[in-house]
PDB file of C-alpha atoms in Angstrom:
ATOM      1  CA  MET A   1      -0.095  -0.039   0.012  1.00  0.00           C
ATOM      2  CA  ILE A   2       1.340   3.307  -1.101  1.00  0.00           C
ATOM      3  CA  ALA A   3       1.214   5.897   1.798  1.00  0.00           C
ATOM      4  CA  THR A   4      -0.620   9.040   0.766  1.00  0.00           C
ATOM      5  CA  LEU A   5      -0.670  12.355   2.427  1.00  0.00           C
ATOM      6  CA  GLU A   6      -4.089  11.505   3.596  1.00  0.00           C
ATOM      7  CA  ILE A   7      -3.144   8.122   5.279  1.00  0.00           C
ATOM      8  CA  VAL A   8      -0.208  10.126   6.933  1.00  0.00           C
ATOM      9  CA  ASP A   9      -2.567  12.708   8.173  1.00  0.00           C
ATOM     10  CA  ILE A  10      -4.911  10.139   9.569  1.00  0.00           C
ATOM     11  CA  ILE A  11      -1.988   8.358  11.474  1.00  0.00           C
ATOM     12  CA  ASP A  12      -0.826  11.583  12.945  1.00  0.00           C
ATOM     13  CA  ARG A  13      -4.264  12.485  14.068  1.00  0.00           C
ATOM     14  CA  SER A  14      -4.810   9.000  15.559  1.00  0.00           C
ATOM     15  CA  GLU A  15      -1.424   9.441  17.387  1.00  0.00           C
ATOM     16  CA  TYR A  16      -2.411  12.826  18.660  1.00  0.00           C
ATOM     17  CA  ILE A  17      -5.705  11.365  20.105  1.00  0.00           C
ATOM     18  CA  GLY A  18      -3.878   8.561  21.708  1.00  0.00           C
ATOM     19  CA  GLN A  19      -1.405  11.115  23.403  1.00  0.00           C
ATOM     20  CA  MET A  20      -4.361  13.102  24.629  1.00  0.00           C
ATOM     21  CA  ILE A  21      -5.876   9.993  26.227  1.00  0.00           C
ATOM     22  CA  LEU A  22      -2.586   9.015  27.835  1.00  0.00           C
ATOM     23  CA  GLN A  23      -2.317  12.498  29.196  1.00  0.00           C
ATOM     24  CA  SER A  24      -6.004  12.731  30.336  1.00  0.00           C
ATOM     25  CA  ASP A  25      -7.159  13.039  33.878  1.00  0.00           C
ATOM     26  CA  VAL A  26      -9.046   9.711  33.616  1.00  0.00           C
ATOM     27  CA  MET A  27      -5.781   7.773  32.648  1.00  0.00           C
ATOM     28  CA  GLU A  28      -3.823   9.585  35.369  1.00  0.00           C
ATOM     29  CA  GLN A  29      -6.492   8.515  37.879  1.00  0.00           C
ATOM     30  CA  TYR A  30      -6.336   4.869  36.604  1.00  0.00           C
ATOM     31  CA  ASN A  31      -2.423   4.795  36.842  1.00  0.00           C
ATOM     32  CA  LEU A  32      -2.710   6.205  40.429  1.00  0.00           C
ATOM     33  CA  GLU A  33      -5.459   3.635  41.304  1.00  0.00           C
ATOM     34  CA  ARG A  34      -3.504   0.922  39.636  1.00  0.00           C
ATOM     35  CA  GLN A  35      -0.349   1.704  41.607  1.00  0.00           C
ATOM     36  CA  ALA A  36      -2.198   2.143  44.957  1.00  0.00           C
ATOM     37  CA  LEU A  37      -3.708  -1.281  44.321  1.00  0.00           C
ATOM     38  CA  LYS A  38      -0.236  -3.032  43.593  1.00  0.00           C
ATOM     39  CA  ASP A  39       1.337  -1.346  46.682  1.00  0.00           C
ATOM     40  CA  ASP A  40      -1.380  -2.415  49.083  1.00  0.00           C
ATOM     41  CA  LYS A  41      -0.474  -5.626  50.791  1.00  0.00           C
ATOM     42  CA  GLU A  42      -3.959  -6.531  51.986  1.00  0.00           C
ATOM     43  CA  ALA A  43      -5.548  -6.087  48.542  1.00  0.00           C
ATOM     44  CA  GLN A  44      -2.815  -8.131  46.985  1.00  0.00           C
ATOM     45  CA  ARG A  45      -3.502 -10.725  49.688  1.00  0.00           C
ATOM     46  CA  LEU A  46      -7.195 -10.756  48.886  1.00  0.00           C
ATOM     47  CA  ILE A  47      -6.479 -10.863  44.992  1.00  0.00           C
ATOM     48  CA  ASN A  48      -4.114 -13.974  45.447  1.00  0.00           C
ATOM     49  CA  ALA A  49      -6.692 -15.738  47.676  1.00  0.00           C
ATOM     50  CA  PHE A  50      -9.218 -15.171  44.886  1.00  0.00           C
ATOM     51  CA  ILE A  51      -7.093 -16.461  42.310  1.00  0.00           C
ATOM     52  CA  THR A  52      -6.369 -19.540  44.266  1.00  0.00           C
ATOM     53  CA  VAL A  53     -10.055 -20.219  44.992  1.00  0.00           C
ATOM     54  CA  LYS A  54     -10.850 -19.454  41.425  1.00  0.00           C
ATOM     55  CA  GLU A  55      -8.309 -22.264  40.236  1.00  0.00           C
ATOM     56  CA  GLN A  56     -10.360 -24.644  42.606  1.00  0.00           C
ATOM     57  CA  TYR A  57     -13.575 -23.494  41.192  1.00  0.00           C
ATOM     58  CA  GLU A  58     -12.322 -24.100  37.645  1.00  0.00           C
ATOM     59  CA  GLU A  59     -11.476 -27.528  38.600  1.00  0.00           C
ATOM     60  CA  VAL A  60     -14.994 -28.171  40.180  1.00  0.00           C
ATOM     61  CA  GLN A  61     -16.577 -26.918  37.173  1.00  0.00           C
ATOM     62  CA  ARG A  62     -15.322 -29.808  35.138  1.00  0.00           C
ATOM     63  CA  PHE A  63     -17.626 -31.993  37.116  1.00  0.00           C
ATOM     64  CA  GLY A  64     -20.428 -29.558  38.096  1.00  0.00           C
ATOM     65  CA  ARG A  65     -22.531 -30.369  41.065  1.00  0.00           C
ATOM     66  CA  TYR A  66     -21.341 -33.838  41.093  1.00  0.00           C
ATOM     67  CA  HIS A  67     -17.996 -32.923  42.415  1.00  0.00           C
ATOM     68  CA  PRO A  68     -17.828 -33.749  46.161  1.00  0.00           C
ATOM     69  CA  ASP A  69     -16.631 -30.180  47.045  1.00  0.00           C
ATOM     70  CA  PHE A  70     -19.049 -28.455  44.756  1.00  0.00           C
ATOM     71  CA  ASN A  71     -21.031 -26.695  47.565  1.00  0.00           C
ATOM     72  CA  SER A  72     -18.164 -25.586  49.758  1.00  0.00           C
ATOM     73  CA  ILE A  73     -16.049 -24.331  46.727  1.00  0.00           C
ATOM     74  CA  MET A  74     -19.172 -22.338  45.479  1.00  0.00           C
ATOM     75  CA  LYS A  75     -19.606 -20.736  48.742  1.00  0.00           C
ATOM     76  CA  ASN A  76     -15.882 -20.045  49.165  1.00  0.00           C
ATOM     77  CA  ILE A  77     -15.602 -18.398  45.681  1.00  0.00           C
ATOM     78  CA  ARG A  78     -18.584 -16.095  46.400  1.00  0.00           C
ATOM     79  CA  SER A  79     -17.261 -15.177  49.916  1.00  0.00           C
ATOM     80  CA  THR A  80     -13.564 -14.512  48.626  1.00  0.00           C
ATOM     81  CA  LYS A  81     -14.716 -12.556  45.597  1.00  0.00           C
ATOM     82  CA  ARG A  82     -17.049 -10.363  47.884  1.00  0.00           C
ATOM     83  CA  ASP A  83     -14.070  -9.943  50.251  1.00  0.00           C
ATOM     84  CA  MET A  84     -11.879  -8.836  47.445  1.00  0.00           C
ATOM     85  CA  ASP A  85     -14.433  -6.510  45.879  1.00  0.00           C
ATOM     86  CA  MET A  86     -15.203  -4.811  49.159  1.00  0.00           C
ATOM     87  CA  ASN A  87     -11.597  -3.847  49.588  1.00  0.00           C
ATOM     88  CA  GLU A  88     -11.301  -0.066  49.168  1.00  0.00           C
ATOM     89  CA  LYS A  89      -8.281  -0.301  46.795  1.00  0.00           C
ATOM     90  CA  VAL A  90      -9.835  -2.984  44.623  1.00  0.00           C
ATOM     91  CA  ALA A  91     -13.104  -0.911  44.377  1.00  0.00           C
ATOM     92  CA  SER A  92     -11.192   2.243  43.636  1.00  0.00           C
ATOM     93  CA  PHE A  93      -9.375   0.642  40.864  1.00  0.00           C
ATOM     94  CA  LYS A  94     -12.402  -0.898  39.277  1.00  0.00           C
ATOM     95  CA  ILE A  95     -14.102   2.576  39.202  1.00  0.00           C
ATOM     96  CA  ALA A  96     -10.965   4.097  37.579  1.00  0.00           C
ATOM     97  CA  GLU A  97     -10.886   1.126  35.158  1.00  0.00           C
ATOM     98  CA  ARG A  98     -14.538   1.562  34.392  1.00  0.00           C
ATOM     99  CA  ASN A  99     -14.030   5.227  33.615  1.00  0.00           C
ATOM    100  CA  LEU A 100     -11.151   4.570  31.341  1.00  0.00           C
ATOM    101  CA  GLN A 101     -13.176   2.233  29.488  1.00  0.00           C
ATOM    102  CA  THR A 102     -15.959   4.567  29.114  1.00  0.00           C
ATOM    103  CA  LEU A 103     -13.581   7.124  27.679  1.00  0.00           C
ATOM    104  CA  LEU A 104     -12.192   4.700  25.221  1.00  0.00           C
ATOM    105  CA  ASP A 105     -15.579   3.518  24.264  1.00  0.00           C
ATOM    106  CA  ASP A 106     -16.693   7.292  23.636  1.00  0.00           C
ATOM    107  CA  VAL A 107     -13.382   8.087  21.484  1.00  0.00           C
ATOM    108  CA  SER A 108     -14.041   4.997  19.591  1.00  0.00           C
ATOM    109  CA  GLU A 109     -17.552   5.732  18.824  1.00  0.00           C
ATOM    110  CA  ILE A 110     -16.719   9.387  17.851  1.00  0.00           C
ATOM    111  CA  VAL A 111     -14.042   8.229  15.472  1.00  0.00           C
ATOM    112  CA  ALA A 112     -16.354   5.385  13.902  1.00  0.00           C
ATOM    113  CA  ARG A 113     -19.218   7.847  13.570  1.00  0.00           C
ATOM    114  CA  SER A 114     -17.004  10.345  11.855  1.00  0.00           C
ATOM    115  CA  ALA A 115     -16.464   7.853   9.133  1.00  0.00           C
ATOM    116  CA  SER A 116     -20.012   6.433   8.817  1.00  0.00           C
ATOM    117  CA  GLU A 117     -23.148   6.075  10.798  1.00  0.00           C
ATOM    118  CA  GLN A 118     -23.255   2.316   9.761  1.00  0.00           C
ATOM    119  CA  VAL A 119     -19.851   1.378  11.277  1.00  0.00           C
ATOM    120  CA  LYS A 120     -20.401  -1.156  14.128  1.00  0.00           C
ATOM    121  CA  VAL A 121     -18.573   0.028  17.154  1.00  0.00           C
ATOM    122  CA  PRO A 122     -17.610  -2.429  19.848  1.00  0.00           C
ATOM    123  CA  LYS A 123     -18.649  -1.342  23.380  1.00  0.00           C
ATOM    124  CA  ASP A 124     -18.018  -3.183  26.693  1.00  0.00           C
ATOM    125  CA  GLY A 125     -17.050  -6.196  24.750  1.00  0.00           C
ATOM    126  CA  ALA A 126     -20.329  -6.316  22.607  1.00  0.00           C
ATOM    127  CA  ILE A 127     -19.929  -6.080  18.825  1.00  0.00           C
ATOM    128  CA  LEU A 128     -23.451  -5.633  17.753  1.00  0.00           C
ATOM    129  CA  THR A 129     -25.324  -3.533  20.296  1.00  0.00           C
ATOM    130  CA  ASP A 130     -27.482  -1.661  17.654  1.00  0.00           C
ATOM    131  CA  SER A 131     -29.864  -4.603  17.075  1.00  0.00           C
ATOM    132  CA  SER A 132     -31.098  -4.160  20.764  1.00  0.00           C
ATOM    133  CA  CYS A 133     -29.976  -7.832  21.341  1.00  0.00           C
ATOM    134  CA  GLY A 134     -26.332  -7.253  21.638  1.00  0.00           C
ATOM    135  CA  CYS A 135     -25.355 -10.977  20.988  1.00  0.00           C
ATOM    136  CA  GLY A 136     -23.134 -10.256  18.277  1.00  0.00           C
ATOM    137  CA  SER A 137     -24.294 -13.413  16.414  1.00  0.00           C
ATOM    138  CA  GLY A 138     -25.268 -11.388  13.497  1.00  0.00           C
ATOM    139  CA  GLY A 139     -28.894 -12.464  13.721  1.00  0.00           C
ATOM    140  CA  GLY A 140     -28.155 -15.940  14.464  1.00  0.00           C
ATOM    141  CA  CYS A 141     -30.213 -15.866  17.500  1.00  0.00           C
ATOM    142  CA  GLY A 142     -33.305 -14.564  15.644  1.00  0.00           C
ATOM    143  CA  CYS A 143     -32.574 -10.809  16.629  1.00  0.00           C
ATOM    144  CA  LYS A 144     -32.749  -8.321  13.842  1.00  0.00           C
ATOM    145  CA  ALA A 145     -29.067  -7.597  12.861  1.00  0.00           C
ATOM    146  CA  SER A 146     -28.944  -4.256  11.230  1.00  0.00           C
TER     147      SER A 146
END
């Protein structure tokens, strides 16, 4: 592909947008919360405890409710996740992460809409949300894919 001035201009503008995002208050808050989470020993202990229980959970899922430890593991994972999620540092990080994701979604939508109203824009992991279903199957489930 031969680079034209138009393509070079688009690349320059996209790099500028990327720099604006990296220098935004939302990104700064995300980085602060991520570092605070990383430095907090209690939060890290809770995260590691959850990871350990999650591995047990995944092992139990292979057999489902027929696994002898199914009930205890299910209670344990819910309890461990709740403890982790209730930690102040974890909760603050999740809020900052959600705010950053919202910013990225909004920028993606603005860029896509500037090209065409028909462009499908991924948002929160869903590719086709315009069909009111959001399943992303392209109408395979019976929803109306636009």
